[in-house]
Coordinates of C-alpha atoms and ligand atoms in Angstrom, one line a residue:
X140 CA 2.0 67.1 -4.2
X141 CA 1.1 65.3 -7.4
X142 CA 3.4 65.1 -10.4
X143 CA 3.0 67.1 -13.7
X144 CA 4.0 64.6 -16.1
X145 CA 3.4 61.4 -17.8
X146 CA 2.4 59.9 -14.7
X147 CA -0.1 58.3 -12.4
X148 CA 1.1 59.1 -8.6
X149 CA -1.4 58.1 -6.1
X150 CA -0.2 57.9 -2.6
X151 CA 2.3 54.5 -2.8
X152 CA 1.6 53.1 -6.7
X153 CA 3.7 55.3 -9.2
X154 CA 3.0 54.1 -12.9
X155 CA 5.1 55.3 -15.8
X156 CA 4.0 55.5 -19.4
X157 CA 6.2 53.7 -21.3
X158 CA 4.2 53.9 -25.3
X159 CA 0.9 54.3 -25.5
X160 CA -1.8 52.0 -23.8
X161 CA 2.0 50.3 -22.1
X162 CA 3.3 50.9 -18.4
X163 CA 5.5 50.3 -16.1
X164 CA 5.2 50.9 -12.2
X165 CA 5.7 50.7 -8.7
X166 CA 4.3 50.1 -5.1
X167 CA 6.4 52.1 -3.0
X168 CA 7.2 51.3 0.7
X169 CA 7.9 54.8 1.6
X170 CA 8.0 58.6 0.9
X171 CA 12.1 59.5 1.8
X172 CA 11.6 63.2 0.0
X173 CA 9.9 65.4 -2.5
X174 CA 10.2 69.1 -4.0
X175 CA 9.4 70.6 -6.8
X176 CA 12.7 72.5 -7.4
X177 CA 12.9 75.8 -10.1
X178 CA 13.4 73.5 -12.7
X179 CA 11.3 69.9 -12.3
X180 CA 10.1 67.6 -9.9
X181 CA 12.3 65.3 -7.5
X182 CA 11.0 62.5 -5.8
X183 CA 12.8 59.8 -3.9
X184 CA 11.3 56.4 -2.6
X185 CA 12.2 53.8 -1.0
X186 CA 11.2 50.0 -2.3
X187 CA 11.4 46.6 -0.8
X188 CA 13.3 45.3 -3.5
X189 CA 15.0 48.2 -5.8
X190 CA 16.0 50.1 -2.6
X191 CA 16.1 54.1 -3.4
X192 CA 14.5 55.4 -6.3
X193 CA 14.7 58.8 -8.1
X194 CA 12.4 60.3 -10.1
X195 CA 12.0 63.4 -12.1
X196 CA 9.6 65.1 -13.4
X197 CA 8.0 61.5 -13.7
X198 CA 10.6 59.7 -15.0
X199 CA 12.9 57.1 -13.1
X200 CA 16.5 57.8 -12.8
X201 CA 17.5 54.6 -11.0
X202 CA 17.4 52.6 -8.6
X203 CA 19.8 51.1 -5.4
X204 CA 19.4 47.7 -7.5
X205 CA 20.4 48.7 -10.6
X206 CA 22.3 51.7 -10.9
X207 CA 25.7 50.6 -11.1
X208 CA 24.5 48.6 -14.8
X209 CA 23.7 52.1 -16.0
X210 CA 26.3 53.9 -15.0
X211 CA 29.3 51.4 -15.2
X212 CA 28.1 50.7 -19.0
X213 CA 27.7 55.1 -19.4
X214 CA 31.0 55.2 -18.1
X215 CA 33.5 52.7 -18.8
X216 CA 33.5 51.8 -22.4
X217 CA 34.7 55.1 -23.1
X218 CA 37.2 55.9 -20.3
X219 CA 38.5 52.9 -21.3
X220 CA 39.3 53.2 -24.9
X221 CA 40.7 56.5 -24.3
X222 CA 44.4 55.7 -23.7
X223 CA 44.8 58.3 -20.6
X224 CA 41.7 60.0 -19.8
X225 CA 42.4 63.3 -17.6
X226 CA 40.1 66.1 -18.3
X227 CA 36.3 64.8 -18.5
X228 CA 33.3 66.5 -18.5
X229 CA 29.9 65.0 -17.4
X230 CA 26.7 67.0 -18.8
X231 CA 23.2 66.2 -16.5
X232 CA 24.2 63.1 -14.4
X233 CA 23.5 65.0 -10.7
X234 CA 22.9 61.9 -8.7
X235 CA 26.9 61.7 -8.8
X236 CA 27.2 58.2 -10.1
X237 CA 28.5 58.6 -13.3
X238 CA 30.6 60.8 -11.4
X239 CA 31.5 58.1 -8.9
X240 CA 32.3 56.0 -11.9
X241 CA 34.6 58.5 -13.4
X242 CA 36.7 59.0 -10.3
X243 CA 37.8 55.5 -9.9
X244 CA 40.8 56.6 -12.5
X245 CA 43.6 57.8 -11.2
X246 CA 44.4 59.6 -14.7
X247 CA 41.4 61.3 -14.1
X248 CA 42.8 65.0 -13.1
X249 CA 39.5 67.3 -13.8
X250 CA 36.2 66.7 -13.8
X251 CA 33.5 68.9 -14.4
X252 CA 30.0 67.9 -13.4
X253 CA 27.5 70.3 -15.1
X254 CA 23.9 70.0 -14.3
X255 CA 21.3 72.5 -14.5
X256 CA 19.8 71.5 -11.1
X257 CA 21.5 72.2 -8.2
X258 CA 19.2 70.6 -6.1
X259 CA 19.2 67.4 -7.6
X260 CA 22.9 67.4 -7.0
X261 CA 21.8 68.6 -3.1
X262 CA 19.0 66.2 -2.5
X263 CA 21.2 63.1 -3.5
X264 CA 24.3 64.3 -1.5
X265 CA 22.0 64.5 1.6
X266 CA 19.8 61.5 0.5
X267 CA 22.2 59.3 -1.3
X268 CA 25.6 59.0 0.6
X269 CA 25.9 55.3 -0.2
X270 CA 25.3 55.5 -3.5
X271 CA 27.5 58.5 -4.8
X272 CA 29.7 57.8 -1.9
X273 CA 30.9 61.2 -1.5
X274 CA 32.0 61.6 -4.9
X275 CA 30.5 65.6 -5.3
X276 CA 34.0 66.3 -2.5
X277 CA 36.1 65.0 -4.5
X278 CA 39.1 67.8 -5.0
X279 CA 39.3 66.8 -8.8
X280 CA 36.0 67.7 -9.2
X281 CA 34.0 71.0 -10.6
X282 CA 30.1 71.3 -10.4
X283 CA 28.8 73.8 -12.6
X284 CA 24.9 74.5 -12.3
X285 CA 23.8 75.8 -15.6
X286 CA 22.4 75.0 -19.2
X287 CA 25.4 72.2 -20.8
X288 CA 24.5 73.3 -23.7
X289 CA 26.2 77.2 -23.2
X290 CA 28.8 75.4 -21.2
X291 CA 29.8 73.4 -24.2
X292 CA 29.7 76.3 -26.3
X293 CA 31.7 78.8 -24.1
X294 CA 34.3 76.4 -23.2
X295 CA 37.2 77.8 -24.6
X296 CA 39.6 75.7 -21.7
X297 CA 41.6 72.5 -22.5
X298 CA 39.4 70.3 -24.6
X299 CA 38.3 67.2 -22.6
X300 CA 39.4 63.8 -23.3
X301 CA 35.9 61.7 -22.3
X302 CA 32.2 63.9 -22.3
X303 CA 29.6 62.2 -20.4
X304 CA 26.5 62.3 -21.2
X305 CA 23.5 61.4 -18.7
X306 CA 20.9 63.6 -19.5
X307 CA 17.2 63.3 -18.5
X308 CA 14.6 62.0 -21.3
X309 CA 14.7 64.2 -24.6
X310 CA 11.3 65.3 -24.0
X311 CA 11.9 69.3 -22.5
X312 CA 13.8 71.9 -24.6
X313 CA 16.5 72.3 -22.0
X314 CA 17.5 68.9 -22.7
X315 CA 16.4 67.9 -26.4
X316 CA 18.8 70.9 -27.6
X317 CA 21.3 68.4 -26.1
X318 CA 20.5 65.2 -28.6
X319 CA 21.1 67.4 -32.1
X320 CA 23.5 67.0 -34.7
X321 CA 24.5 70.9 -33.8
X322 CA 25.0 70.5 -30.5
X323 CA 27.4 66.9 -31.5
X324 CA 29.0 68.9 -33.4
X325 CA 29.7 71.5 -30.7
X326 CA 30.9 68.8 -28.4
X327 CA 33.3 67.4 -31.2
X328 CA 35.2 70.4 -31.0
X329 CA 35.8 70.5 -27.8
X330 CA 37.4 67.0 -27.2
X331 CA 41.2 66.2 -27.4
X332 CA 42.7 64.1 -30.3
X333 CA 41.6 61.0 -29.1
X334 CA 38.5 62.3 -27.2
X335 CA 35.5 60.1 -27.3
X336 CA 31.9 61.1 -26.0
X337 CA 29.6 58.7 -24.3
X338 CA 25.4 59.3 -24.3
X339 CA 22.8 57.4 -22.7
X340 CA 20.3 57.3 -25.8
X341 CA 16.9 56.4 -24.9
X342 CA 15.5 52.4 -24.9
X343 CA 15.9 51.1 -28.7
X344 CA 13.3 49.4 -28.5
X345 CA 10.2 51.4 -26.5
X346 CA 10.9 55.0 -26.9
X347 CA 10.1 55.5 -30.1
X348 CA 6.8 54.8 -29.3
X349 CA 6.2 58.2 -27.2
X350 CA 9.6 60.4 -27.6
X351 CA 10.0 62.0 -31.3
X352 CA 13.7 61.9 -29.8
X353 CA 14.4 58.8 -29.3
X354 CA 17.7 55.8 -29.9
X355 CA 17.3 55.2 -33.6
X356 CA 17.1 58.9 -34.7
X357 CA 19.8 60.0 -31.6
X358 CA 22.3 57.3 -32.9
X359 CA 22.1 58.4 -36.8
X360 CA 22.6 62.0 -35.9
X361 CA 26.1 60.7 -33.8
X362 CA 26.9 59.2 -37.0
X363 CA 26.5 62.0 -39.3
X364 CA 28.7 63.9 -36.8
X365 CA 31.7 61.4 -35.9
X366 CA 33.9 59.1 -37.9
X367 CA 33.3 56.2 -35.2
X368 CA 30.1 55.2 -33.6
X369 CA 29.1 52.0 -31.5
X370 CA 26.6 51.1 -29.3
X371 CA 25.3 49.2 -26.5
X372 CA 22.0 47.9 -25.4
X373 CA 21.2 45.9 -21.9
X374 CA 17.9 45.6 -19.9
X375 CA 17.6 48.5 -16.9
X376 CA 14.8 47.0 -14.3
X377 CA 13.9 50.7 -13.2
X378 CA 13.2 51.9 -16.2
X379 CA 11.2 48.3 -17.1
X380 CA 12.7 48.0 -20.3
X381 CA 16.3 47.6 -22.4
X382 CA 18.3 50.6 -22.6
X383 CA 21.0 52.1 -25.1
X384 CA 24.4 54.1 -24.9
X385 CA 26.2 55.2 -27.9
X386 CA 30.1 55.8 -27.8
X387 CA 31.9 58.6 -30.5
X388 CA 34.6 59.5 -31.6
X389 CA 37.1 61.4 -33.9
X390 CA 39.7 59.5 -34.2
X391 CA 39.5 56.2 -31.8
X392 CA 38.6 53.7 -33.6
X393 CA 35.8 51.8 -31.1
X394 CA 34.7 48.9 -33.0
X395 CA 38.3 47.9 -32.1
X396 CA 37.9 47.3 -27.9
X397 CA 38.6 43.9 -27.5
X398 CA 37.3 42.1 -24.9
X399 CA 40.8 41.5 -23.8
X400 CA 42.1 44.8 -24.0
X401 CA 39.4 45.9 -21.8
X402 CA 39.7 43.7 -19.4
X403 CA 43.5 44.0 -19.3
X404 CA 43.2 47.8 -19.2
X405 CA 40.5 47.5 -16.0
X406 CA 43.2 45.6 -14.3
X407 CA 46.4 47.8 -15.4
X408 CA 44.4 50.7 -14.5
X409 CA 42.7 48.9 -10.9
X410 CA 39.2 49.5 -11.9
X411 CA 37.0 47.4 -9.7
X412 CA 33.3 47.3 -11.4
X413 CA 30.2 45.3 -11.0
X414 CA 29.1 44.5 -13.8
X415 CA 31.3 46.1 -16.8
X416 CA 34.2 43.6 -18.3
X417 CA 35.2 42.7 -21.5
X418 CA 32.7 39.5 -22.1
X419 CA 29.7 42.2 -20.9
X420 CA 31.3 44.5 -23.6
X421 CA 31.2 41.9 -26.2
X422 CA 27.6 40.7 -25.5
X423 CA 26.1 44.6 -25.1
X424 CA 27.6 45.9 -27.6
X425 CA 25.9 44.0 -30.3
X426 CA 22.5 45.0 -31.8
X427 CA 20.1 42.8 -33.2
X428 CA 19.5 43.3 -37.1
X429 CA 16.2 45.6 -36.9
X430 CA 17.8 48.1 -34.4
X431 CA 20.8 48.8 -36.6
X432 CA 18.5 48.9 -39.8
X433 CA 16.2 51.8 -37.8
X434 CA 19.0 53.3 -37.4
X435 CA 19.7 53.4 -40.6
X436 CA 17.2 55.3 -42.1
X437 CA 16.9 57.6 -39.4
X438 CA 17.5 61.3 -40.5
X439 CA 20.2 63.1 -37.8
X440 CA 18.0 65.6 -35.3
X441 CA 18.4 69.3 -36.1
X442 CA 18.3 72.1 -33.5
X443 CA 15.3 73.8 -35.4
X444 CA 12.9 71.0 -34.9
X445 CA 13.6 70.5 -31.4
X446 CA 11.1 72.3 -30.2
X447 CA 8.8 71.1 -32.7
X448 CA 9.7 67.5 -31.3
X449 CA 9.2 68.4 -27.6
X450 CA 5.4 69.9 -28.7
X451 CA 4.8 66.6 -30.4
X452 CA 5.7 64.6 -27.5
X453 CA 3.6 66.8 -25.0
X454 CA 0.7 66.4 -27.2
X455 CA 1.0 63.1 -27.4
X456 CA 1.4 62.6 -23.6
X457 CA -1.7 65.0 -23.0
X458 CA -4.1 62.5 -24.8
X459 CA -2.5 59.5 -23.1
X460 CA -3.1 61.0 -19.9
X461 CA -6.7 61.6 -20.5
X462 CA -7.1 58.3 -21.2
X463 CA -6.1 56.6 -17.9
Ligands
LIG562 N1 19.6 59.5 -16.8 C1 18.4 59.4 -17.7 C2 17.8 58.1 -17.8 C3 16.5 58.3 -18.4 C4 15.5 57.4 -17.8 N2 14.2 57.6 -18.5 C5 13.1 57.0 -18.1 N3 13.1 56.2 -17.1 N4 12.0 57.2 -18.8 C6 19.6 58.8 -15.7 C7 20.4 59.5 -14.7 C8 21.2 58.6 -13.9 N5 22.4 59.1 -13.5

């Protein structure tokens, strides 16, 4: 089977297209499983050095190696500011890491997972037991396989204290609905008082290259939607470049997180991470003078040019294609 998008797949060498005439790759050592489920295509590998790697629809999700950087920085900046986190909601993330992350709280009383693609979530419970580490059983937790974005609107349930969101590349209509100043503004509702969202955003420094959505446009339409915005920036190997995460919220004021509070709230609250403390905070969170100036004069995404945006990228990665 060979994959439909911006991809080269030959039998063991899988090469990505970062921007144009830029890629990133791998040699694989093995095949563990593919299928191409109702909604895009999964693919799992195994490599000498990154151990397990995802892919959809062309695009890696993570890796053995690196994961826990992603999803410890996704997650624990905002469970941490929020001063007792209990009802959380993670949109997309159906490898179950974010929700592995997540469940390390004890305040933690509900959490729904929400991903379109129940087979992602099926193929990495099989596939991936020692990464999610059984996290989809968890009794506090809800998996909800549909569109986030009607699950956000419909909610009408207790608003949610932390949402989560670890959504694929911005680069389909299912999921660049999900980076728009309507759809912020959707999710601002339905967080608590001191609810605070967190977003994996895109690499600040490659994406803008190829995605129309992309970190500096994603992180000025979170500002035109919430009082406090900061972000964070560290290099993901899988995805062979840096990568950002924006935090929001309301009424929490995040430019406030101390390195020491955080570290003394891991410990009061026996988190065990990685990677994620408060010097890592400190040195992620911040962003060299031209990111924050893209940002800057960045317009905020609207839901009417979404699909406009999606149409650019596919374009874009049509002629690139051609080309290789
Ligand atoms: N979520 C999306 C990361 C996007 C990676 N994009 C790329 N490699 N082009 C990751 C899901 C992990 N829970």
């Amino acid at each position: 089977m060979k994959g439909t998008f911006s991809y080269l797949n030959t039998e063991r060498i899988f090469i990505e297209i970062l921007a144009p005439n830029y890629f990133h790759g791998f040699s694989f050592s093995e095949l563990i499983y593919m299928e191409k489920s109702r909604y895009q295509l999964i693919e799992l590998y195994d490599h000498k050095v990154f151990g397990k790697i995802l892919i959809l629809d062309g695009r890696p999700q993570f890796s053995s190696l690196d994961e826990h950087i992603y999803h410890e920085i996704l997650v624990h900046p905002a469970m941490i500011a929020h001063p007792n986190p209990k009802q959380i909601a993670i949109l997309g993330g159906g490898d179950g890491c974010a929700l592995r992350e997540v469940l390390k709280y004890s305040s933690a009383e509900k959490v729904f997972l929400v991903d379109m693609d129940e087979r992602v979530v099926e193929v990495c419970r099989e596939y991936l037991p020692e990464i999610n580490q059984g996290s989809f059983d968890d009794p506090r937790v809800k998996l909800m396989f549909m569109d986030a974005y009607a699950f956000i609107k419909d909610w009408n349930g207790s608003p949610f204290d932390v949402i989560i969101i670890d959504l694929t590349d911005p680069i389909s209509l299912i999921s660049a609905k999900l980076y728009t100043q309507e759809f912020f503004k959707l999710i601002s509702s339905k967080l608590s008082e001191n609810g605070i969202l967190s977003i994996q955003c895109e690499s600040p420094t490659i994406s803008k290259w190829l995605f129309p959505i992309h970190f500096a446009n994603i992180a000025a339409t979170l500002k035109s939607v919430f009082k406090h915005v900061i972000h964070a920036r560290e290099f993901i190997f899988s995805y062979g470049s840096d990568w950002g995460f924006s935090y929001a919220s309301q009424s929490i004021d995040l430019e406030s997180l101390t390195s020491d509070l955080i570290d003394r709230r891991l410990k009061e609250r026996g988190i065990k991470t990685k990677y994620y403390c408060g010097d890592t905070h400190e040195s992620i969170t911040k962003l060299p003078l031209s990111i924050k100036s893209e940002i800057d004069s960045e317009k905020p995404i609207k839901l009417k040019d979404a699909m406009r945006y999606v149409e650019e990228y596919m374009d874009l990665k049509d002629k690139l294609e051609a080309i290789l």
